Coordinates of C-alpha atoms and ligand atoms in Angstrom, one line a residue:
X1 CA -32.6 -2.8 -2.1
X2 CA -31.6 -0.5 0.2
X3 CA -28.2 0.4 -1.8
X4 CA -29.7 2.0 -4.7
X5 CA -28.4 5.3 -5.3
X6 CA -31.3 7.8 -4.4
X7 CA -31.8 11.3 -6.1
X8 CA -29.3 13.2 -3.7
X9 CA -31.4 15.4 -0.8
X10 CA -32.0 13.8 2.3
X11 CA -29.6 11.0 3.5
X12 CA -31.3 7.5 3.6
X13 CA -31.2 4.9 6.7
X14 CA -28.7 3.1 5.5
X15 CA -26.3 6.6 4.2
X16 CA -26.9 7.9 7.9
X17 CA -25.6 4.8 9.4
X18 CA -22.3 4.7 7.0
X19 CA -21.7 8.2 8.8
X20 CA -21.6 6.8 12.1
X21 CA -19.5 3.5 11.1
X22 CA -16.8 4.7 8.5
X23 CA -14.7 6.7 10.5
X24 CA -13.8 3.4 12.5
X25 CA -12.5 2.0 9.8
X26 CA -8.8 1.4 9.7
X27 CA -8.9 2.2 5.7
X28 CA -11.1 5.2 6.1
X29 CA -8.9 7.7 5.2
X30 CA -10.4 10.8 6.6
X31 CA -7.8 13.2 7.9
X32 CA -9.2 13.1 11.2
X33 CA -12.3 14.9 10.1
X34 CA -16.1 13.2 10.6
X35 CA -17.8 12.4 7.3
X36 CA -20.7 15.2 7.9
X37 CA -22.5 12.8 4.8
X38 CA -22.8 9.7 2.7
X39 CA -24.2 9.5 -0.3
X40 CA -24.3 6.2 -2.4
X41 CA -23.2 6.8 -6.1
X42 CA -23.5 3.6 -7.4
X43 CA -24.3 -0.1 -6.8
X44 CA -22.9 -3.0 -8.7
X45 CA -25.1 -6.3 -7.8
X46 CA -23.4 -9.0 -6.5
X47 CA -24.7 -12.9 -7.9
X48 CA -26.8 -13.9 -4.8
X49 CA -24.8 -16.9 -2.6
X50 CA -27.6 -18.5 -0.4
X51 CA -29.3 -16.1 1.8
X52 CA -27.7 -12.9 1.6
X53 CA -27.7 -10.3 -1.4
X54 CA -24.8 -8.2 -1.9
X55 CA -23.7 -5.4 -4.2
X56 CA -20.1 -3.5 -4.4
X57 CA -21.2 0.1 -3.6
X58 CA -19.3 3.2 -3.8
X59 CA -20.1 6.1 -1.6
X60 CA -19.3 9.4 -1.8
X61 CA -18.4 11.3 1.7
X62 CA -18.1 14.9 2.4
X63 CA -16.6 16.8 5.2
X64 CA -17.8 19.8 6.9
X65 CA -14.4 22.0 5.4
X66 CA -16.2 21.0 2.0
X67 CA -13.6 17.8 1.0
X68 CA -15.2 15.3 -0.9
X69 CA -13.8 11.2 -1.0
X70 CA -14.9 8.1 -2.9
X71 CA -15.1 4.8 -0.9
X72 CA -16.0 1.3 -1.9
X73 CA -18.0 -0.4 0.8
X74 CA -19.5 -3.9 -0.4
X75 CA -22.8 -4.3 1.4
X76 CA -25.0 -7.5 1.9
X77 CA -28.0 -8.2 3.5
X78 CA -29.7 -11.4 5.2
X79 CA -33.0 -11.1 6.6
X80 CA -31.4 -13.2 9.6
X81 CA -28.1 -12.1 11.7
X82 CA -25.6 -14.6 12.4
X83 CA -22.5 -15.0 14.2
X84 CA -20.3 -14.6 11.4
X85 CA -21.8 -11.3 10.4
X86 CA -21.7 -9.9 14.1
X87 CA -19.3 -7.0 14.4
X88 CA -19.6 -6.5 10.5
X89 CA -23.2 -5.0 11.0
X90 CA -23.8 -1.3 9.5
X91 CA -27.8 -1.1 9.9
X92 CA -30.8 -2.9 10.9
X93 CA -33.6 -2.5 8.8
X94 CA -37.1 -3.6 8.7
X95 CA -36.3 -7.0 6.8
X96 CA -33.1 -8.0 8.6
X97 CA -29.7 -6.4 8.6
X98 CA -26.9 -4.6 5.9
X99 CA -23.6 -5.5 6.5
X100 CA -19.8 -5.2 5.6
X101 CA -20.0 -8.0 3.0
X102 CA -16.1 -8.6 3.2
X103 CA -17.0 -10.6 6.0
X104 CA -19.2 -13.3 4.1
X105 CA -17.7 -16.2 2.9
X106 CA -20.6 -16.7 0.6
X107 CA -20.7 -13.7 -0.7
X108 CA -16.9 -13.1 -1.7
X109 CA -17.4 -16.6 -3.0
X110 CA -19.6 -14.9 -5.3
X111 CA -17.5 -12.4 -6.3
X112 CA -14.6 -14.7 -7.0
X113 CA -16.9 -16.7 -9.4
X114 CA -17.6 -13.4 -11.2
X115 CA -13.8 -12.7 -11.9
X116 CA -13.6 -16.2 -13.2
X117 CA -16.1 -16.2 -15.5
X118 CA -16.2 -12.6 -16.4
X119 CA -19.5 -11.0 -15.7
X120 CA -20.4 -8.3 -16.9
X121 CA -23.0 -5.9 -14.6
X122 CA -23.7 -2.5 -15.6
X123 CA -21.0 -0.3 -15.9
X124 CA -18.9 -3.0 -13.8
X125 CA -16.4 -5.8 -15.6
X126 CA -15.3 -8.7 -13.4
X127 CA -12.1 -10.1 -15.1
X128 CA -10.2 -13.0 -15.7
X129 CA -6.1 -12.9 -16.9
X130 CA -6.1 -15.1 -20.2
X131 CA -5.3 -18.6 -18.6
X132 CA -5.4 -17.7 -14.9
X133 CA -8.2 -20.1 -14.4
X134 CA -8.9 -23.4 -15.9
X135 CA -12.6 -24.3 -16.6
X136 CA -14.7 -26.0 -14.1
X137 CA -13.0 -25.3 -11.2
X138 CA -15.1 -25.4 -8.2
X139 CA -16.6 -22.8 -5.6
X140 CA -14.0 -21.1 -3.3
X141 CA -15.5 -19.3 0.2
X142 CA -13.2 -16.6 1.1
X143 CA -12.1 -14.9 4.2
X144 CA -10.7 -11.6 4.9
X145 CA -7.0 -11.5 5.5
X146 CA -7.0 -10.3 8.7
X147 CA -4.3 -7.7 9.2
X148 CA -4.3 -4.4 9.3
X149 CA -4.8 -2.8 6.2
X150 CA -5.2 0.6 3.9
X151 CA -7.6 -1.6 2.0
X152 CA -9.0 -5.2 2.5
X153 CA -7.8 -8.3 1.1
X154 CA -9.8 -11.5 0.7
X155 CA -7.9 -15.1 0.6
X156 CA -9.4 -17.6 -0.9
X157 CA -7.9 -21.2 0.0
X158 CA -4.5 -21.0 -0.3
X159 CA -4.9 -20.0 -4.3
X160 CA -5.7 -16.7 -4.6
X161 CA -5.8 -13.4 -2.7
X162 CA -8.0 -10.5 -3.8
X163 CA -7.6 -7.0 -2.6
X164 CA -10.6 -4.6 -2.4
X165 CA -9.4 -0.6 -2.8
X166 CA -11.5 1.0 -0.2
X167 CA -10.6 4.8 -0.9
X168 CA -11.1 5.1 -4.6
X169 CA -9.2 7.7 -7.3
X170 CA -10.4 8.0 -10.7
X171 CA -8.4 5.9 -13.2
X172 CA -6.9 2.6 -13.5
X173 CA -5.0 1.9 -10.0
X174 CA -1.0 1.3 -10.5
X175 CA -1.9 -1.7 -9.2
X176 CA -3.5 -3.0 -11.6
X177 CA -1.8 -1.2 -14.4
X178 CA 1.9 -2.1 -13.3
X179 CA 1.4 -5.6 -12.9
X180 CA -0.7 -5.8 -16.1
X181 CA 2.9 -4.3 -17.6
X182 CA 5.2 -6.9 -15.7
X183 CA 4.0 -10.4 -15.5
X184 CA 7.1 -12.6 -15.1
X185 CA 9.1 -10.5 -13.1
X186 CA 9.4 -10.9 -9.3
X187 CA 5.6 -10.3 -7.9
X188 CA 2.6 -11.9 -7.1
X189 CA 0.6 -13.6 -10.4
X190 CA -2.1 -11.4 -11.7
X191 CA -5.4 -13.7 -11.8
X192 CA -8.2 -10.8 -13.0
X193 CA -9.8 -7.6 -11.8
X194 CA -12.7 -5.9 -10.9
X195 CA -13.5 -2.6 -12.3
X196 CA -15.9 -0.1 -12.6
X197 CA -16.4 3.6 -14.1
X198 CA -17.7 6.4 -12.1
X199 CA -18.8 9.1 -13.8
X200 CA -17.3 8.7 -16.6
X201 CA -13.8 7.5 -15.8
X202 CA -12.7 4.4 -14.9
X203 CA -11.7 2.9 -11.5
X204 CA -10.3 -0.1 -10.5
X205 CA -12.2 -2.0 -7.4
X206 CA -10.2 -4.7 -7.4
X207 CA -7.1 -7.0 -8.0
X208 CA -6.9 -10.6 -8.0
X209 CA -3.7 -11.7 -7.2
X210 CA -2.3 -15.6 -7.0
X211 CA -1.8 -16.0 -3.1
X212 CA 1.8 -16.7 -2.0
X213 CA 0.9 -19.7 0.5
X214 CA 3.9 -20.2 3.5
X215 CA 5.4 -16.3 2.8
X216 CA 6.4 -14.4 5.3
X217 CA 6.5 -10.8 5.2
X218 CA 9.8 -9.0 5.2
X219 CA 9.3 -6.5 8.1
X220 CA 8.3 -9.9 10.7
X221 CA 11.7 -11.3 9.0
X222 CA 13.9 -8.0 9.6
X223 CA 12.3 -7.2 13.1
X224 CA 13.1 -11.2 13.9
X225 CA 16.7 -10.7 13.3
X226 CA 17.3 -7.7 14.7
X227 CA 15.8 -9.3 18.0
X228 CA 17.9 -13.0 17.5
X229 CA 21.1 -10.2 16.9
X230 CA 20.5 -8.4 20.0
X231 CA 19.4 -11.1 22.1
X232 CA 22.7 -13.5 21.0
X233 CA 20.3 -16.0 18.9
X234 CA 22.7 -15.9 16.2
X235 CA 25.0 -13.1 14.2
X236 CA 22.1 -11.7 11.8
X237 CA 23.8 -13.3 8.8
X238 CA 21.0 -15.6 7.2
X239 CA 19.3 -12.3 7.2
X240 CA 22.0 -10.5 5.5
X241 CA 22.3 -13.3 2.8
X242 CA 18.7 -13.4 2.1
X243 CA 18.8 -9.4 1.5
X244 CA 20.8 -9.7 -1.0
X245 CA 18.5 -12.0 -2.8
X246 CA 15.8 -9.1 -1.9
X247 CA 18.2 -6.4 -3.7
X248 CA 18.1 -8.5 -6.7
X249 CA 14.2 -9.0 -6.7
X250 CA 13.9 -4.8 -6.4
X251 CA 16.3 -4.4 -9.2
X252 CA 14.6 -7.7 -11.4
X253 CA 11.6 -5.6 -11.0
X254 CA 12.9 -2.1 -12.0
X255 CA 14.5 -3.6 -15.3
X256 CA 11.3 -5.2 -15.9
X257 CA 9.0 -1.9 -15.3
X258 CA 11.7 -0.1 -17.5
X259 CA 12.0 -2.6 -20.2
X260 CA 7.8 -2.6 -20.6
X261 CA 6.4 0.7 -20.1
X262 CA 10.4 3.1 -21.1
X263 CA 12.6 5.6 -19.2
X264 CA 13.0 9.3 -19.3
X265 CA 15.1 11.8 -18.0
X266 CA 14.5 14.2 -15.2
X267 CA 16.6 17.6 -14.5
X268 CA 17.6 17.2 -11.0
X269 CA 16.5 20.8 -10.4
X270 CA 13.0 19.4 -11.2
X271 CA 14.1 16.6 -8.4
X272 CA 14.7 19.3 -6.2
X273 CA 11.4 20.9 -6.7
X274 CA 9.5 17.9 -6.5
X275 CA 10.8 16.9 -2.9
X276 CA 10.6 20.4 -1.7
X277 CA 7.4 20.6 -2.6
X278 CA 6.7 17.4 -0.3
X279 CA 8.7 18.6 2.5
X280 CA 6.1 21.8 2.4
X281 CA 3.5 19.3 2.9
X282 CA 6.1 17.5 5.6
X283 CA 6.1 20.4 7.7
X284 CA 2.5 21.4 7.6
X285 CA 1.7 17.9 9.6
X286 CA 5.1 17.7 11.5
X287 CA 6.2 21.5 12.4
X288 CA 9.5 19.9 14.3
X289 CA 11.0 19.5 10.6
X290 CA 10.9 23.3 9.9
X291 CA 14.0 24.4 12.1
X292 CA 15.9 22.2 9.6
X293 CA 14.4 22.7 6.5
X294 CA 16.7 25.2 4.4
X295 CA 19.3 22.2 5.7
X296 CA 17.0 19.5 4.0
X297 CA 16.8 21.7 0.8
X298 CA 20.1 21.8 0.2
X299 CA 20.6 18.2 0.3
X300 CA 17.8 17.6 -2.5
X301 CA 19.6 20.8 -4.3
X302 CA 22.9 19.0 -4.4
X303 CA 22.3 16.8 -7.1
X304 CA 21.8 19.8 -9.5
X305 CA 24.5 21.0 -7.9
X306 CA 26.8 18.0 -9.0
X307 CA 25.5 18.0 -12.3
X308 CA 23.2 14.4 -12.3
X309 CA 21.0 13.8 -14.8
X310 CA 18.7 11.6 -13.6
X311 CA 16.9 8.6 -15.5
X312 CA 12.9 8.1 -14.3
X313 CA 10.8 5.4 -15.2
X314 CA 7.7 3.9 -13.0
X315 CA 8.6 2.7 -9.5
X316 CA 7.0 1.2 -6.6
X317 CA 6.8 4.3 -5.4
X318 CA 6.1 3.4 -1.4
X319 CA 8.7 -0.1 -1.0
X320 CA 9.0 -1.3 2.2
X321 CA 9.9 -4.0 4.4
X322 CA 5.7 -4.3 4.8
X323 CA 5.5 -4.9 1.0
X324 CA 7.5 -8.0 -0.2
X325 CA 7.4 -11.1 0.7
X326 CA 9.7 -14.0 1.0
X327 CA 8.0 -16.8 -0.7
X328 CA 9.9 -20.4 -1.1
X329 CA 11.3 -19.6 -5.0
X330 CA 12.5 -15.8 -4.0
X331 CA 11.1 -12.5 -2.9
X332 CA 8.0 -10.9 -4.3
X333 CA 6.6 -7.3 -4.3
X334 CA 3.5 -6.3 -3.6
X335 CA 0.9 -3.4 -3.5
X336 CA 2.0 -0.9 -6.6
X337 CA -0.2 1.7 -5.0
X338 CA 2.3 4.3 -4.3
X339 CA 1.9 6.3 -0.7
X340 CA -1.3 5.8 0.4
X341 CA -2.3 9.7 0.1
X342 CA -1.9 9.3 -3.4
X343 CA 0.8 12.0 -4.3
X344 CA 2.5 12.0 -6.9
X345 CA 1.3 8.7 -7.8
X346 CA 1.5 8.2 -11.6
X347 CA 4.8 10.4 -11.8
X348 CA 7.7 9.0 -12.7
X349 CA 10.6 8.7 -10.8
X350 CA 14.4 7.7 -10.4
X351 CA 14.1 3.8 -8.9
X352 CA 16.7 5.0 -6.4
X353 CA 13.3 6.3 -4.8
X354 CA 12.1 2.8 -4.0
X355 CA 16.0 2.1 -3.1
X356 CA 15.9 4.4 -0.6
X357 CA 12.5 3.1 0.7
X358 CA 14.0 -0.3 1.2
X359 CA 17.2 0.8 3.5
X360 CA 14.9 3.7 5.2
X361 CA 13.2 0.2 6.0
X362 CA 15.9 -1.4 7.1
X363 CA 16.8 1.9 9.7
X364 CA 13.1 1.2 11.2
X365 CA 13.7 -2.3 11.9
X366 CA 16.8 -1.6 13.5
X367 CA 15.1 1.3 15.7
X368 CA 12.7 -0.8 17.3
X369 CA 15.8 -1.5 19.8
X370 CA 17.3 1.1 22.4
X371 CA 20.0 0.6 24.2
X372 CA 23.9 1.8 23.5
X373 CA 25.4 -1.5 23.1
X374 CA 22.5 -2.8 21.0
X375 CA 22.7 0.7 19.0
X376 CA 26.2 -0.2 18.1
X377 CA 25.6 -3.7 17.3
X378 CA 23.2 -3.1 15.0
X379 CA 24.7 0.0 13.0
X380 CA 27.0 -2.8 12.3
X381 CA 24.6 -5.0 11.2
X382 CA 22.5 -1.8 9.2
X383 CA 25.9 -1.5 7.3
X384 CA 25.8 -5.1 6.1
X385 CA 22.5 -5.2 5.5
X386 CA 22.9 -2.1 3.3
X387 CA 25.9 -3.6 1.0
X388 CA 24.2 -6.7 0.6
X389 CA 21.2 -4.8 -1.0
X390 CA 23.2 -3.0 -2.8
X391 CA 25.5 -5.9 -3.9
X392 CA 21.9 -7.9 -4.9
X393 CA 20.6 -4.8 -6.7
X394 CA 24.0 -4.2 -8.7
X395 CA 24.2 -7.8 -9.6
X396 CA 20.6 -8.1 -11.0
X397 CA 21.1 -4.3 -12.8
X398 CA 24.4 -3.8 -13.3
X399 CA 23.5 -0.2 -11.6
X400 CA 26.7 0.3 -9.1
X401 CA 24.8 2.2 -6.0
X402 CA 27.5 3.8 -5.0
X403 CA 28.3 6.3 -7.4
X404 CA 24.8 7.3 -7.0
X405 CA 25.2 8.5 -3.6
X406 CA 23.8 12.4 -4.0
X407 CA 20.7 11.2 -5.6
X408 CA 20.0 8.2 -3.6
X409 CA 21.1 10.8 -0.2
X410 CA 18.0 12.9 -1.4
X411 CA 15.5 10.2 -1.7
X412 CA 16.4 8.7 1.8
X413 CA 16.0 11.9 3.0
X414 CA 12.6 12.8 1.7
X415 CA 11.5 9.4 2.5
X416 CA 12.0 9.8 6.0
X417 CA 10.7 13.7 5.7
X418 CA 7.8 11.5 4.4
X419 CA 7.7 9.4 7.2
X420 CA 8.0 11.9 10.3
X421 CA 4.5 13.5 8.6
X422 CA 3.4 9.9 8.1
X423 CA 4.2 8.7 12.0
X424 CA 3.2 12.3 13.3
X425 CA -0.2 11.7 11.7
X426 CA -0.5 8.1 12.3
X427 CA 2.0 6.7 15.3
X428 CA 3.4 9.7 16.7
X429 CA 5.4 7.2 19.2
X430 CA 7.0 5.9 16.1
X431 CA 8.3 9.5 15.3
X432 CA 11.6 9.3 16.9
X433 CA 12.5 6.6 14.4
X434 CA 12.4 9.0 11.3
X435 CA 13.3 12.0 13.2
X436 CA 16.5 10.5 14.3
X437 CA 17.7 9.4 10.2
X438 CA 16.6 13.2 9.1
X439 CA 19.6 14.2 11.9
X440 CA 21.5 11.5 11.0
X441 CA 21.4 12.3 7.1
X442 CA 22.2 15.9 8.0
X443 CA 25.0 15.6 9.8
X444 CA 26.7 12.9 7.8
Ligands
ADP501 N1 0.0 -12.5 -3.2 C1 0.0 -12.5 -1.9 N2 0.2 -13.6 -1.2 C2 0.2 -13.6 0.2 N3 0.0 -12.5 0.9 C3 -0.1 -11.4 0.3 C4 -0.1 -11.3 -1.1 N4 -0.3 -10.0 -1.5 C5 -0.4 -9.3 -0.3 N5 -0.3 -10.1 0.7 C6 -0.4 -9.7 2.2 O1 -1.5 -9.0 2.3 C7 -1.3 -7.9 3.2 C8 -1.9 -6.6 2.6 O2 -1.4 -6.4 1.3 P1 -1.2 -4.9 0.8 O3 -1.0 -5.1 -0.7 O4 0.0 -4.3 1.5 O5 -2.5 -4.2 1.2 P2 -2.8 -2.7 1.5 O6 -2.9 -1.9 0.2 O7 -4.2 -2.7 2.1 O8 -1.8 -2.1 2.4 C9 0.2 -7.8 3.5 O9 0.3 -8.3 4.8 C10 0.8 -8.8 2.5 O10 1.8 -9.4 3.1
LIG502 O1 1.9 -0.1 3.6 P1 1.4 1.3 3.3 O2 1.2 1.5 1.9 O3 0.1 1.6 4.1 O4 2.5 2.3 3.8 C1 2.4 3.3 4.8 O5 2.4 2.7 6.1 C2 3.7 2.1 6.5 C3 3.6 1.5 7.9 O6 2.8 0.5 7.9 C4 4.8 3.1 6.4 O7 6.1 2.5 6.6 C5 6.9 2.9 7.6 O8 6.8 2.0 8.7 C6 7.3 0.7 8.4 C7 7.2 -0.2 9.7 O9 5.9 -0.3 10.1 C8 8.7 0.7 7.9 O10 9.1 -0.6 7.5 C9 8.8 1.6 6.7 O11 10.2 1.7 6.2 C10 8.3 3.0 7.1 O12 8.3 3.9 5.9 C11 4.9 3.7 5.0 O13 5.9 4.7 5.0 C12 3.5 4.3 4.7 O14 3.5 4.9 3.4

């Protein structure tokens, strides 16, 4: 087929067209550099589902500055294009065309059935959770979800949700490995996995999750209220209440995640370090935050300063508004990735890190609105929305935020250091948003 790897040299057909089409991908990581080439590394066979082959393929790209990065692209191929397929076409070759597979109902259908029953191909194991699926249950098409995405995510009925990694890093994905550790606690279901080795280490393709049908996401939540607030739909408070149900779930999590997999202790000077070290990396994307970094250092100094010791244990590591969901029993989180570049990843840190994602969230939602009256409206309504977290949290942890002010100061303040180098790179119209809490946080 015309996956299989080749001896590396020349680039195939089909590896010269992946140039050409990755960099349009909204998961393709890239840097804003072209892939110069493609070369498939390996090609997992996919059962066939009526006239289309498929196979999860993993492709290694290189840039001209000499970077290398591994990408999952699951390929089929029918000898006959239809309409479904259309816009998911990579190349046409002699016998028909090689598409983005995601895209076929069929195919993912396939690959559904192979978590169930736990195929084995190669180097690649498809994987059930013990009891996640009871025998004989039928065929189930999938579709992608739709949204924008860092990877893609296939729903299938209203059961089960699977989420193909598209830019790949050796080892088992915190995905995978944190919600192997916390089953029970407040996220999606595990239902199985897909995963592979590469040359010699492991990596996870995929996570099968149980799909939370009627959610809503909480950023379409937050950015509703702050529009119903603003426009005199109502005072905001439903939203309020239902955040501190979301402070619980955060915290539910974090005493789960400890309990499992153990806490340690961090100096704060290694703290300090450790978010310098990303605001170095800040300011090489965004040069508008180096006329205040010595300012920014001091703040992630202070907590050595005061003295805090500070407890770590695994975290989110990248919570958001985008990442939970508010499902008829409670709030869920989802995707245990960490920041999509991957840094600092697998360390551990204090939870007041995913804390301080949550209210930077809360600071964005509010900033989609301008005007002075509005402003002070909602740095009312911020402040509410902040206790009640906090309240929700302390409740479910017995962790009392507020005498953890210095450390939680420095974590909201690398996160939006994080995000000005994040929006610069990605929305630069967004910028003002982060831009505005790094001021804010250094003049408070
Ligand atoms: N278990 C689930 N049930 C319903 N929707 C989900 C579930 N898990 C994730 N989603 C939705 O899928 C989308 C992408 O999920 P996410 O894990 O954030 O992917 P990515 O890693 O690509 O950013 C989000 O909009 C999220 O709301
Ligand atoms: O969901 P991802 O893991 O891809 O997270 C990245 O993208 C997020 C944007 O989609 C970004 O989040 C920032 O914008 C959100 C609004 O769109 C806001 O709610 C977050 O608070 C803010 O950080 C996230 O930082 C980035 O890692």
């Amino acid at each position: 087929m015309y996956w299989e790897p080749e001896s590396p040299g020349r680039m195939s057909p089909l590896e010269h067209a992946l140039v050409s089409w990755l960099p349009h991908r909204r998961w393709f990581a890239g840097g804003g550099r072209d892939a110069h080439r493609v070369e498939i590394v390996s090609a997992t066979e996919l059962v066939t589902a009526g006239a289309a082959r498929g196979a999860l393929v993993l492709v290694e790209v290189s840039y001209p500055d000499g970077g290398r990065e591994l990408y999952q692209v699951p390929l089929g191929h029918r000898t006959i294009q239809s309409s479904d397929i259309g816009p998911a076409v990579i190349a046409n070759v002699p016998d028909g065309v090689v598409y983005d597979a995601t895209v076929d109902a069929a195919l993912m259908g396939s690959l559904l059935a192979m978590i169930r029953g736990g195929a084995r191909s190669g180097d690649t194991a498809f994987t059930p959770e013990p009891g996640a699926w009871p025998a004989g249950a039928g065929p189930m098409p999938g579709r992608p979800l739709g949204v924008e995405q860092s990877n893609t995510s296939i729903v299938f009925g209203d059961k089960a949700i699977l989420k193909l990694f598209r830019r790949l890093a050796p080892g088992v994905n915190p995905e995978l490995e944190l919600h192997r550790a916390i089953t029970g606690a407040r996220v999606p279901r595990l239902l199985g996995a897909v995963e592979g080795s590469l040359r010699g280490e492991p990596v996870t393709l995929g996570v099968l999750h149980e799909f939370a049908a009627g959610s809503s996401d909480g950023w379409l939540m937050a950015t509703e209220a702050v529009r119903n607030l603003v426009s005199g739909v109502d005072d905001g408070t439903d939203f309020v209440a239902d955040i501190e149900l979301l402070g619980a779930a955060v915290a539910d999590v974090h005493v789960t995640l400890a309990d499992r997999l153990g806490t340690s202790t961090m100096d704060a000077e290694v703290l300090a370090d450790v978010l310098s070290a990303r605001l170095d990396r800040a300011v090489a994307v965004a040069p508008a935050l180096a006329r205040d970094a010595d300012r920014i250092r001091a703040v992630y100094r202070a907590p050595a300063a005061a003295g805090e010791k500070i407890v770590t244990q695994r975290v989110h590591g990248d919570l958001h508004l985008g990442q939970v969901l508010r499902a008829s029993d409670g709030w869920l989180l989802t995707d245990f990735e960490g920041e999509p570049a991957g840094e600092d990843r697998m360390a551990a840190h204090s939870p007041l890190r995913d804390v301080a994602g949550m209210l930077r969230s809360f600071d964005y939602a509010a900033g989609q609105v301008g005007d002075a009256w509005s402003r002070y409206q909602l740095e009312r309504w911020l402040a509410q929305v902040r206790l009640a977290f906090s309240a929700g949290y302390g409740r479910e942890s017995g962790v009392d935020l507020a005498r953890s002010r210095c450390v939680l100061t420095a974590y909201e303040l690398d996160k939006a250091v994080y995000e000005v180098a994040y929006e610069t790179r990605n929305r630069p119209s967004w910028a003002h948003i982060p831009l505005r809490a790094v001021a804010a946080i250094l003049g408070g």
